Amino acid sequence: NINKLFLIRDRFGIKPLYILEEKNRIAFSSEIKSFKALYNFKFELNESHLDEFLLFRNLINKTLFKNIKNLTPGTYLEIDENGNYQEISFYNLNSDGNLNFDNKQIEQIYSNTLENSINSQMISDVKLGCQLSGGIDSSLVTYYANKNSTGNKLETISILFKNKNFSEENYVDEVTSTLNLASNKYTLDSSYYFNVFKVATWHFEQPINHPNTIGLFLLSEKAKKHVTVLLSGEGADETLAGYSRFIEFKTHPFFSKIFFLKLYFNRKNLIDFFTTYLYKENRIITASIFCNLSSIRKLKPNFNFENAVKQRKSILSNLSNKNNKQRKYEMATYLPDLLMRQDKMSMAFSIENRVPFLDNNLVNLALSIDNKQLIVNRKGKLEGKYILKQLCAKIFNVNFAYRDKKGFSIPLREFMVSDEFMQLWNSEIKPNIIKRKIFDITSIDKLLENMNKVGSTQLESIWQMVTFEIWAQQYLDNDCNT
């Protein structure tokens, strides 16, 4: 119909599609900052979304701005010539995960489907490479990409850290030497971190919630020297139960080492702890939080837990009650934020990021695999994402496949005791947080006096205040001017 406009977002939220809804006006863009070009427009904070953001570090298809949302993945907006519009769903996660296959053949079936996905995503008129962290997801993508590459030798881009506890350089080297690939490795240090913090925030368009976002910014900046398209491993952990929180749900909720560790950690805030832990629904929802409730309440005394989890409870209740329910929940709530991080940091340097683990056929297959085949007891230890680890063990070796998951971690404590950070905190962050009167940073000040004793969740509190204030200055105060 030529009298209608259709705005469509992909199934899993790989790319953003922002919608501005105001009285007598609707606008759309792939970047929030574009709305600044509109007549009589101003960015304003939506404080009702702060509870959810503080607890989870992300928002589901919403933003921290008034009247701006991210169109829900798997939906489209139909707008008629009079400006009337409706949001219509074309995809539902519940429609996937119903395939039947021979369980004994699933490893080979998955391997073939993954290879087909990667092969199809290697079609490119420009040079293509792999984002290689050294983890099993990106290593498998690199293996299959190399297997199907023609012409120039495939190049890999990797980010390393001086602190060997956070670096997976030995695994990066093992992949590139085994496959005889061109390896481009770059080190992230605190000086670079804080030098690019503001410009990365401008590109990210929200507080930089994951500290390793700056690592992706550096990776994309350096990748531009070598390639224009990058394949990455996003989506494997959600679709194949790769996070430790999936394993936690295989243990007894009240008679396990994990429970007693959490109980000890929250011993001074037992009411808050049992509020979130007693009910399975709350355990699934709060498994991906990074701060504890007591820390958040110190920052925001009027914090409302029910307001923070309301939308997520609704999403969880609408998912079909199969053994893949938790994986689907992670895909609907956690994955889109990681995809936004990838997209915004790569597009800052005009790098196209592709995610073969989120191929439609591969997702349908992954969600059809029984949890019992994904979380397996191996030598007395529960292993998630078992199918990928088995593939990795055959391609590389057993030690490569079965090691503790590091992810793309950042030595945050080291960065926060640096001179660059303390200068930033004292000159720009603290004075403006006090002036803004949204948060109470009394507790943060006390933490900064003795950083070596600060726990991981307390580090998150500091991090959230720093990133929120840098973002607020960029967007709420300066009208989004670089």
PDB file of N, CA, C and O in Angstrom, residues 56-116:
ATOM      1  N   PHE A  56      19.455  -3.476  36.433  1.00  0.00           N
ATOM      2  CA  PHE A  56      19.872  -4.392  35.364  1.00  0.00           C
ATOM      3  C   PHE A  56      20.935  -3.824  34.424  1.00  0.00           C
ATOM      4  O   PHE A  56      21.433  -4.537  33.564  1.00  0.00           O
ATOM      5  N   ARG A  57      21.212  -2.530  34.537  1.00  0.00           N
ATOM      6  CA  ARG A  57      22.145  -1.845  33.642  1.00  0.00           C
ATOM      7  C   ARG A  57      21.611  -1.710  32.214  1.00  0.00           C
ATOM      8  O   ARG A  57      22.317  -1.260  31.327  1.00  0.00           O
ATOM      9  N   ASN A  58      20.390  -2.130  31.981  1.00  0.00           N
ATOM     10  CA  ASN A  58      19.812  -1.938  30.657  1.00  0.00           C
ATOM     11  C   ASN A  58      18.304  -1.767  30.752  1.00  0.00           C
ATOM     12  O   ASN A  58      17.701  -1.987  31.817  1.00  0.00           O
ATOM     13  N   LEU A  59      17.692  -1.380  29.654  1.00  0.00           N
ATOM     14  CA  LEU A  59      16.244  -1.261  29.539  1.00  0.00           C
ATOM     15  C   LEU A  59      15.800  -2.103  28.356  1.00  0.00           C
ATOM     16  O   LEU A  59      16.524  -2.230  27.372  1.00  0.00           O
ATOM     17  N   ILE A  60      14.621  -2.671  28.454  1.00  0.00           N
ATOM     18  CA  ILE A  60      14.128  -3.535  27.383  1.00  0.00           C
ATOM     19  C   ILE A  60      13.265  -2.713  26.434  1.00  0.00           C
ATOM     20  O   ILE A  60      12.131  -2.353  26.767  1.00  0.00           O
ATOM     21  N   ASN A  61      13.814  -2.408  25.269  1.00  0.00           N
ATOM     22  CA  ASN A  61      13.101  -1.683  24.216  1.00  0.00           C
ATOM     23  C   ASN A  61      12.632  -0.299  24.668  1.00  0.00           C
ATOM     24  O   ASN A  61      11.707   0.267  24.081  1.00  0.00           O
ATOM     25  N   LYS A  62      13.257   0.216  25.702  1.00  0.00           N
ATOM     26  CA  LYS A  62      12.987   1.581  26.149  1.00  0.00           C
ATOM     27  C   LYS A  62      14.321   2.331  26.161  1.00  0.00           C
ATOM     28  O   LYS A  62      15.371   1.745  25.936  1.00  0.00           O
ATOM     29  N   THR A  63      14.260   3.622  26.439  1.00  0.00           N
ATOM     30  CA  THR A  63      15.480   4.408  26.616  1.00  0.00           C
ATOM     31  C   THR A  63      15.329   5.247  27.874  1.00  0.00           C
ATOM     32  O   THR A  63      14.254   5.297  28.478  1.00  0.00           O
ATOM     33  N   LEU A  64      16.393   5.928  28.263  1.00  0.00           N
ATOM     34  CA  LEU A  64      16.338   6.831  29.408  1.00  0.00           C
ATOM     35  C   LEU A  64      15.771   8.198  29.027  1.00  0.00           C
ATOM     36  O   LEU A  64      15.691   9.091  29.865  1.00  0.00           O
ATOM     37  N   PHE A  65      15.361   8.354  27.765  1.00  0.00           N
ATOM     38  CA  PHE A  65      14.791   9.615  27.309  1.00  0.00           C
ATOM     39  C   PHE A  65      13.267   9.545  27.280  1.00  0.00           C
ATOM     40  O   PHE A  65      12.685   8.507  26.948  1.00  0.00           O
ATOM     41  N   LYS A  66      12.639  10.653  27.573  1.00  0.00           N
ATOM     42  CA  LYS A  66      11.183  10.735  27.454  1.00  0.00           C
ATOM     43  C   LYS A  66      10.784  10.613  25.988  1.00  0.00           C
ATOM     44  O   LYS A  66      11.426  11.184  25.101  1.00  0.00           O
ATOM     45  N   ASN A  67       9.739   9.839  25.744  1.00  0.00           N
ATOM     46  CA  ASN A  67       9.087   9.730  24.424  1.00  0.00           C
ATOM     47  C   ASN A  67       9.897   8.987  23.366  1.00  0.00           C
ATOM     48  O   ASN A  67       9.513   8.983  22.196  1.00  0.00           O
ATOM     49  N   ILE A  68      11.028   8.369  23.754  1.00  0.00           N
ATOM     50  CA  ILE A  68      11.830   7.628  22.776  1.00  0.00           C
ATOM     51  C   ILE A  68      11.937   6.171  23.195  1.00  0.00           C
ATOM     52  O   ILE A  68      12.333   5.868  24.323  1.00  0.00           O
ATOM     53  N   LYS A  69      11.582   5.269  22.292  1.00  0.00           N
ATOM     54  CA  LYS A  69      11.696   3.832  22.556  1.00  0.00           C
ATOM     55  C   LYS A  69      12.439   3.167  21.419  1.00  0.00           C
ATOM     56  O   LYS A  69      12.614   3.743  20.333  1.00  0.00           O
ATOM     57  N   ASN A  70      12.896   1.959  21.655  1.00  0.00           N
ATOM     58  CA  ASN A  70      13.492   1.121  20.617  1.00  0.00           C
ATOM     59  C   ASN A  70      12.406   0.134  20.207  1.00  0.00           C
ATOM     60  O   ASN A  70      11.846  -0.561  21.069  1.00  0.00           O
ATOM     61  N   LEU A  71      12.062   0.101  18.951  1.00  0.00           N
ATOM     62  CA  LEU A  71      10.994  -0.786  18.501  1.00  0.00           C
ATOM     63  C   LEU A  71      11.291  -2.219  18.931  1.00  0.00           C
ATOM     64  O   LEU A  71      12.424  -2.696  18.807  1.00  0.00           O
ATOM     65  N   THR A  72      10.292  -2.908  19.447  1.00  0.00           N
ATOM     66  CA  THR A  72      10.463  -4.271  19.938  1.00  0.00           C
ATOM     67  C   THR A  72      10.952  -5.190  18.811  1.00  0.00           C
ATOM     68  O   THR A  72      10.396  -5.170  17.705  1.00  0.00           O
ATOM     69  N   PRO A  73      12.009  -5.989  19.052  1.00  0.00           N
ATOM     70  CA  PRO A  73      12.462  -6.936  18.025  1.00  0.00           C
ATOM     71  C   PRO A  73      11.314  -7.835  17.566  1.00  0.00           C
ATOM     72  O   PRO A  73      10.473  -8.248  18.363  1.00  0.00           O
ATOM     73  N   GLY A  74      11.293  -8.121  16.280  1.00  0.00           N
ATOM     74  CA  GLY A  74      10.251  -8.995  15.743  1.00  0.00           C
ATOM     75  C   GLY A  74       8.920  -8.300  15.544  1.00  0.00           C
ATOM     76  O   GLY A  74       7.895  -8.963  15.408  1.00  0.00           O
ATOM     77  N   THR A  75       8.915  -6.971  15.526  1.00  0.00           N
ATOM     78  CA  THR A  75       7.676  -6.231  15.276  1.00  0.00           C
ATOM     79  C   THR A  75       7.898  -5.205  14.164  1.00  0.00           C
ATOM     80  O   THR A  75       9.023  -4.895  13.801  1.00  0.00           O
ATOM     81  N   TYR A  76       6.775  -4.687  13.646  1.00  0.00           N
ATOM     82  CA  TYR A  76       6.875  -3.573  12.704  1.00  0.00           C
ATOM     83  C   TYR A  76       5.802  -2.538  13.038  1.00  0.00           C
ATOM     84  O   TYR A  76       4.768  -2.841  13.644  1.00  0.00           O
ATOM     85  N   LEU A  77       6.099  -1.316  12.664  1.00  0.00           N
ATOM     86  CA  LEU A  77       5.183  -0.204  12.874  1.00  0.00           C
ATOM     87  C   LEU A  77       4.538   0.121  11.529  1.00  0.00           C
ATOM     88  O   LEU A  77       5.231   0.316  10.532  1.00  0.00           O
ATOM     89  N   GLU A  78       3.221   0.150  11.513  1.00  0.00           N
ATOM     90  CA  GLU A  78       2.482   0.485  10.300  1.00  0.00           C
ATOM     91  C   GLU A  78       1.856   1.871  10.484  1.00  0.00           C
ATOM     92  O   GLU A  78       1.046   2.079  11.380  1.00  0.00           O
ATOM     93  N   ILE A  79       2.263   2.820   9.643  1.00  0.00           N
ATOM     94  CA  ILE A  79       1.814   4.203   9.783  1.00  0.00           C
ATOM     95  C   ILE A  79       1.036   4.604   8.532  1.00  0.00           C
ATOM     96  O   ILE A  79       1.542   4.456   7.406  1.00  0.00           O
ATOM     97  N   ASP A  80      -0.196   5.101   8.712  1.00  0.00           N
ATOM     98  CA  ASP A  80      -0.989   5.502   7.548  1.00  0.00           C
ATOM     99  C   ASP A  80      -0.769   6.973   7.214  1.00  0.00           C
ATOM    100  O   ASP A  80      -0.047   7.691   7.903  1.00  0.00           O
ATOM    101  N   GLU A  81      -1.412   7.431   6.150  1.00  0.00           N
ATOM    102  CA  GLU A  81      -1.185   8.785   5.644  1.00  0.00           C
ATOM    103  C   GLU A  81      -1.678   9.874   6.596  1.00  0.00           C
ATOM    104  O   GLU A  81      -1.296  11.046   6.470  1.00  0.00           O
ATOM    105  N   ASN A  82      -2.511   9.491   7.572  1.00  0.00           N
ATOM    106  CA  ASN A  82      -3.006  10.464   8.546  1.00  0.00           C
ATOM    107  C   ASN A  82      -2.161  10.499   9.818  1.00  0.00           C
ATOM    108  O   ASN A  82      -2.485  11.218  10.761  1.00  0.00           O
ATOM    109  N   GLY A  83      -1.093   9.684   9.837  1.00  0.00           N
ATOM    110  CA  GLY A  83      -0.227   9.658  11.013  1.00  0.00           C
ATOM    111  C   GLY A  83      -0.666   8.672  12.072  1.00  0.00           C
ATOM    112  O   GLY A  83      -0.046   8.582  13.134  1.00  0.00           O
ATOM    113  N   ASN A  84      -1.731   7.910  11.812  1.00  0.00           N
ATOM    114  CA  ASN A  84      -2.145   6.872  12.755  1.00  0.00           C
ATOM    115  C   ASN A  84      -1.228   5.668  12.588  1.00  0.00           C
ATOM    116  O   ASN A  84      -0.820   5.331  11.467  1.00  0.00           O
ATOM    117  N   TYR A  85      -0.901   5.010  13.687  1.00  0.00           N
ATOM    118  CA  TYR A  85       0.038   3.897  13.584  1.00  0.00           C
ATOM    119  C   TYR A  85      -0.294   2.802  14.587  1.00  0.00           C
ATOM    120  O   TYR A  85      -0.940   3.029  15.620  1.00  0.00           O
ATOM    121  N   GLN A  86       0.144   1.619  14.266  1.00  0.00           N
ATOM    122  CA  GLN A  86      -0.006   0.472  15.164  1.00  0.00           C
ATOM    123  C   GLN A  86       1.229  -0.404  15.084  1.00  0.00           C
ATOM    124  O   GLN A  86       1.870  -0.494  14.040  1.00  0.00           O
ATOM    125  N   GLU A  87       1.578  -1.034  16.216  1.00  0.00           N
ATOM    126  CA  GLU A  87       2.731  -1.927  16.284  1.00  0.00           C
ATOM    127  C   GLU A  87       2.239  -3.360  16.164  1.00  0.00           C
ATOM    128  O   GLU A  87       1.367  -3.794  16.921  1.00  0.00           O
ATOM    129  N   ILE A  88       2.797  -4.091  15.218  1.00  0.00           N
ATOM    130  CA  ILE A  88       2.329  -5.445  14.921  1.00  0.00           C
ATOM    131  C   ILE A  88       3.495  -6.415  15.013  1.00  0.00           C
ATOM    132  O   ILE A  88       4.584  -6.153  14.493  1.00  0.00           O
ATOM    133  N   SER A  89       3.272  -7.548  15.667  1.00  0.00           N
ATOM    134  CA  SER A  89       4.319  -8.557  15.830  1.00  0.00           C
ATOM    135  C   SER A  89       4.330  -9.508  14.640  1.00  0.00           C
ATOM    136  O   SER A  89       3.280  -9.976  14.207  1.00  0.00           O
ATOM    137  N   PHE A  90       5.514  -9.771  14.090  1.00  0.00           N
ATOM    138  CA  PHE A  90       5.632 -10.770  13.024  1.00  0.00           C
ATOM    139  C   PHE A  90       6.440 -11.988  13.475  1.00  0.00           C
ATOM    140  O   PHE A  90       6.535 -12.981  12.755  1.00  0.00           O
ATOM    141  N   TYR A  91       7.028 -11.926  14.677  1.00  0.00           N
ATOM    142  CA  TYR A  91       7.827 -13.045  15.182  1.00  0.00           C
ATOM    143  C   TYR A  91       7.675 -13.135  16.692  1.00  0.00           C
ATOM    144  O   TYR A  91       7.657 -12.123  17.391  1.00  0.00           O
ATOM    145  N   ASN A  92       7.565 -14.371  17.172  1.00  0.00           N
ATOM    146  CA  ASN A  92       7.468 -14.615  18.612  1.00  0.00           C
ATOM    147  C   ASN A  92       8.460 -15.713  18.972  1.00  0.00           C
ATOM    148  O   ASN A  92       8.527 -16.744  18.293  1.00  0.00           O
ATOM    149  N   LEU A  93       9.242 -15.504  20.024  1.00  0.00           N
ATOM    150  CA  LEU A  93      10.216 -16.508  20.448  1.00  0.00           C
ATOM    151  C   LEU A  93       9.576 -17.869  20.692  1.00  0.00           C
ATOM    152  O   LEU A  93      10.215 -18.909  20.520  1.00  0.00           O
ATOM    153  N   ASN A  94       8.309 -17.877  21.089  1.00  0.00           N
ATOM    154  CA  ASN A  94       7.630 -19.146  21.362  1.00  0.00           C
ATOM    155  C   ASN A  94       7.431 -19.989  20.104  1.00  0.00           C
ATOM    156  O   ASN A  94       7.165 -21.192  20.198  1.00  0.00           O
ATOM    157  N   SER A  95       7.564 -19.355  18.938  1.00  0.00           N
ATOM    158  CA  SER A  95       7.389 -20.114  17.692  1.00  0.00           C
ATOM    159  C   SER A  95       8.624 -20.936  17.346  1.00  0.00           C
ATOM    160  O   SER A  95       8.572 -21.825  16.495  1.00  0.00           O
ATOM    161  N   ASP A  96       9.750 -20.655  18.010  1.00  0.00           N
ATOM    162  CA  ASP A  96      10.985 -21.392  17.762  1.00  0.00           C
ATOM    163  C   ASP A  96      11.218 -22.437  18.852  1.00  0.00           C
ATOM    164  O   ASP A  96      10.688 -22.339  19.955  1.00  0.00           O
ATOM    165  N   GLY A  97      12.029 -23.438  18.520  1.00  0.00           N
ATOM    166  CA  GLY A  97      12.382 -24.445  19.518  1.00  0.00           C
ATOM    167  C   GLY A  97      11.511 -25.677  19.487  1.00  0.00           C
ATOM    168  O   GLY A  97      11.406 -26.397  20.497  1.00  0.00           O
ATOM    169  N   ASN A  98      10.876 -25.937  18.340  1.00  0.00           N
ATOM    170  CA  ASN A  98       9.953 -27.079  18.254  1.00  0.00           C
ATOM    171  C   ASN A  98      10.387 -28.127  17.230  1.00  0.00           C
ATOM    172  O   ASN A  98       9.591 -28.948  16.789  1.00  0.00           O
ATOM    173  N   LEU A  99      11.663 -28.110  16.856  1.00  0.00           N
ATOM    174  CA  LEU A  99      12.159 -29.076  15.869  1.00  0.00           C
ATOM    175  C   LEU A  99      12.375 -30.450  16.497  1.00  0.00           C
ATOM    176  O   LEU A  99      12.715 -30.558  17.681  1.00  0.00           O
ATOM    177  N   ASN A 100      12.190 -31.486  15.706  1.00  0.00           N
ATOM    178  CA  ASN A 100      12.483 -32.849  16.142  1.00  0.00           C
ATOM    179  C   ASN A 100      13.694 -33.371  15.372  1.00  0.00           C
ATOM    180  O   ASN A 100      13.793 -33.173  14.155  1.00  0.00           O
ATOM    181  N   PHE A 101      14.606 -34.021  16.065  1.00  0.00           N
ATOM    182  CA  PHE A 101      15.796 -34.567  15.420  1.00  0.00           C
ATOM    183  C   PHE A 101      16.354 -35.692  16.277  1.00  0.00           C
ATOM    184  O   PHE A 101      15.949 -35.873  17.437  1.00  0.00           O
ATOM    185  N   ASP A 102      17.276 -36.418  15.712  1.00  0.00           N
ATOM    186  CA  ASP A 102      17.939 -37.509  16.423  1.00  0.00           C
ATOM    187  C   ASP A 102      18.953 -36.907  17.402  1.00  0.00           C
ATOM    188  O   ASP A 102      19.935 -36.280  16.991  1.00  0.00           O
ATOM    189  N   ASN A 103      18.703 -37.065  18.686  1.00  0.00           N
ATOM    190  CA  ASN A 103      19.583 -36.466  19.701  1.00  0.00           C
ATOM    191  C   ASN A 103      21.030 -36.924  19.569  1.00  0.00           C
ATOM    192  O   ASN A 103      21.959 -36.181  19.907  1.00  0.00           O
ATOM    193  N   LYS A 104      21.227 -38.128  19.078  1.00  0.00           N
ATOM    194  CA  LYS A 104      22.593 -38.639  18.930  1.00  0.00           C
ATOM    195  C   LYS A 104      23.358 -37.907  17.829  1.00  0.00           C
ATOM    196  O   LYS A 104      24.588 -37.921  17.811  1.00  0.00           O
ATOM    197  N   GLN A 105      22.615 -37.277  16.926  1.00  0.00           N
ATOM    198  CA  GLN A 105      23.240 -36.589  15.799  1.00  0.00           C
ATOM    199  C   GLN A 105      23.298 -35.077  15.984  1.00  0.00           C
ATOM    200  O   GLN A 105      23.770 -34.358  15.105  1.00  0.00           O
ATOM    201  N   ILE A 106      22.846 -34.573  17.136  1.00  0.00           N
ATOM    202  CA  ILE A 106      22.668 -33.134  17.289  1.00  0.00           C
ATOM    203  C   ILE A 106      23.977 -32.356  17.160  1.00  0.00           C
ATOM    204  O   ILE A 106      24.006 -31.261  16.612  1.00  0.00           O
ATOM    205  N   GLU A 107      25.061 -32.920  17.651  1.00  0.00           N
ATOM    206  CA  GLU A 107      26.332 -32.195  17.551  1.00  0.00           C
ATOM    207  C   GLU A 107      26.709 -31.953  16.095  1.00  0.00           C
ATOM    208  O   GLU A 107      27.116 -30.844  15.726  1.00  0.00           O
ATOM    209  N   GLN A 108      26.551 -32.983  15.261  1.00  0.00           N
ATOM    210  CA  GLN A 108      26.877 -32.842  13.847  1.00  0.00           C
ATOM    211  C   GLN A 108      25.879 -31.923  13.141  1.00  0.00           C
ATOM    212  O   GLN A 108      26.254 -31.105  12.286  1.00  0.00           O
ATOM    213  N   ILE A 109      24.609 -32.039  13.512  1.00  0.00           N
ATOM    214  CA  ILE A 109      23.575 -31.175  12.913  1.00  0.00           C
ATOM    215  C   ILE A 109      23.861 -29.710  13.235  1.00  0.00           C
ATOM    216  O   ILE A 109      23.795 -28.836  12.369  1.00  0.00           O
ATOM    217  N   TYR A 110      24.213 -29.459  14.506  1.00  0.00           N
ATOM    218  CA  TYR A 110      24.486 -28.085  14.905  1.00  0.00           C
ATOM    219  C   TYR A 110      25.734 -27.559  14.200  1.00  0.00           C
ATOM    220  O   TYR A 110      25.769 -26.428  13.720  1.00  0.00           O
ATOM    221  N   SER A 111      26.757 -28.385  14.133  1.00  0.00           N
ATOM    222  CA  SER A 111      27.998 -27.992  13.466  1.00  0.00           C
ATOM    223  C   SER A 111      27.743 -27.608  12.017  1.00  0.00           C
ATOM    224  O   SER A 111      28.235 -26.572  11.531  1.00  0.00           O
ATOM    225  N   ASN A 112      26.963 -28.423  11.312  1.00  0.00           N
ATOM    226  CA  ASN A 112      26.662 -28.146   9.905  1.00  0.00           C
ATOM    227  C   ASN A 112      25.862 -26.860   9.745  1.00  0.00           C
ATOM    228  O   ASN A 112      26.108 -26.055   8.833  1.00  0.00           O
ATOM    229  N   THR A 113      24.893 -26.654  10.637  1.00  0.00           N
ATOM    230  CA  THR A 113      24.032 -25.462  10.556  1.00  0.00           C
ATOM    231  C   THR A 113      24.825 -24.202  10.881  1.00  0.00           C
ATOM    232  O   THR A 113      24.642 -23.160  10.245  1.00  0.00           O
ATOM    233  N   LEU A 114      25.722 -24.298  11.867  1.00  0.00           N
ATOM    234  CA  LEU A 114      26.584 -23.163  12.210  1.00  0.00           C
ATOM    235  C   LEU A 114      27.501 -22.820  11.033  1.00  0.00           C
ATOM    236  O   LEU A 114      27.673 -21.645  10.684  1.00  0.00           O
ATOM    237  N   GLU A 115      28.075 -23.842  10.434  1.00  0.00           N
ATOM    238  CA  GLU A 115      28.964 -23.613   9.299  1.00  0.00           C
ATOM    239  C   GLU A 115      28.220 -22.962   8.138  1.00  0.00           C
ATOM    240  O   GLU A 115      28.735 -22.037   7.491  1.00  0.00           O
ATOM    241  N   ASN A 116      26.994 -23.409   7.891  1.00  0.00           N
ATOM    242  CA  ASN A 116      26.182 -22.822   6.817  1.00  0.00           C
ATOM    243  C   ASN A 116      25.871 -21.353   7.110  1.00  0.00           C
ATOM    244  O   ASN A 116      25.888 -20.509   6.210  1.00  0.00           O
TER     245      ASN A 116
END
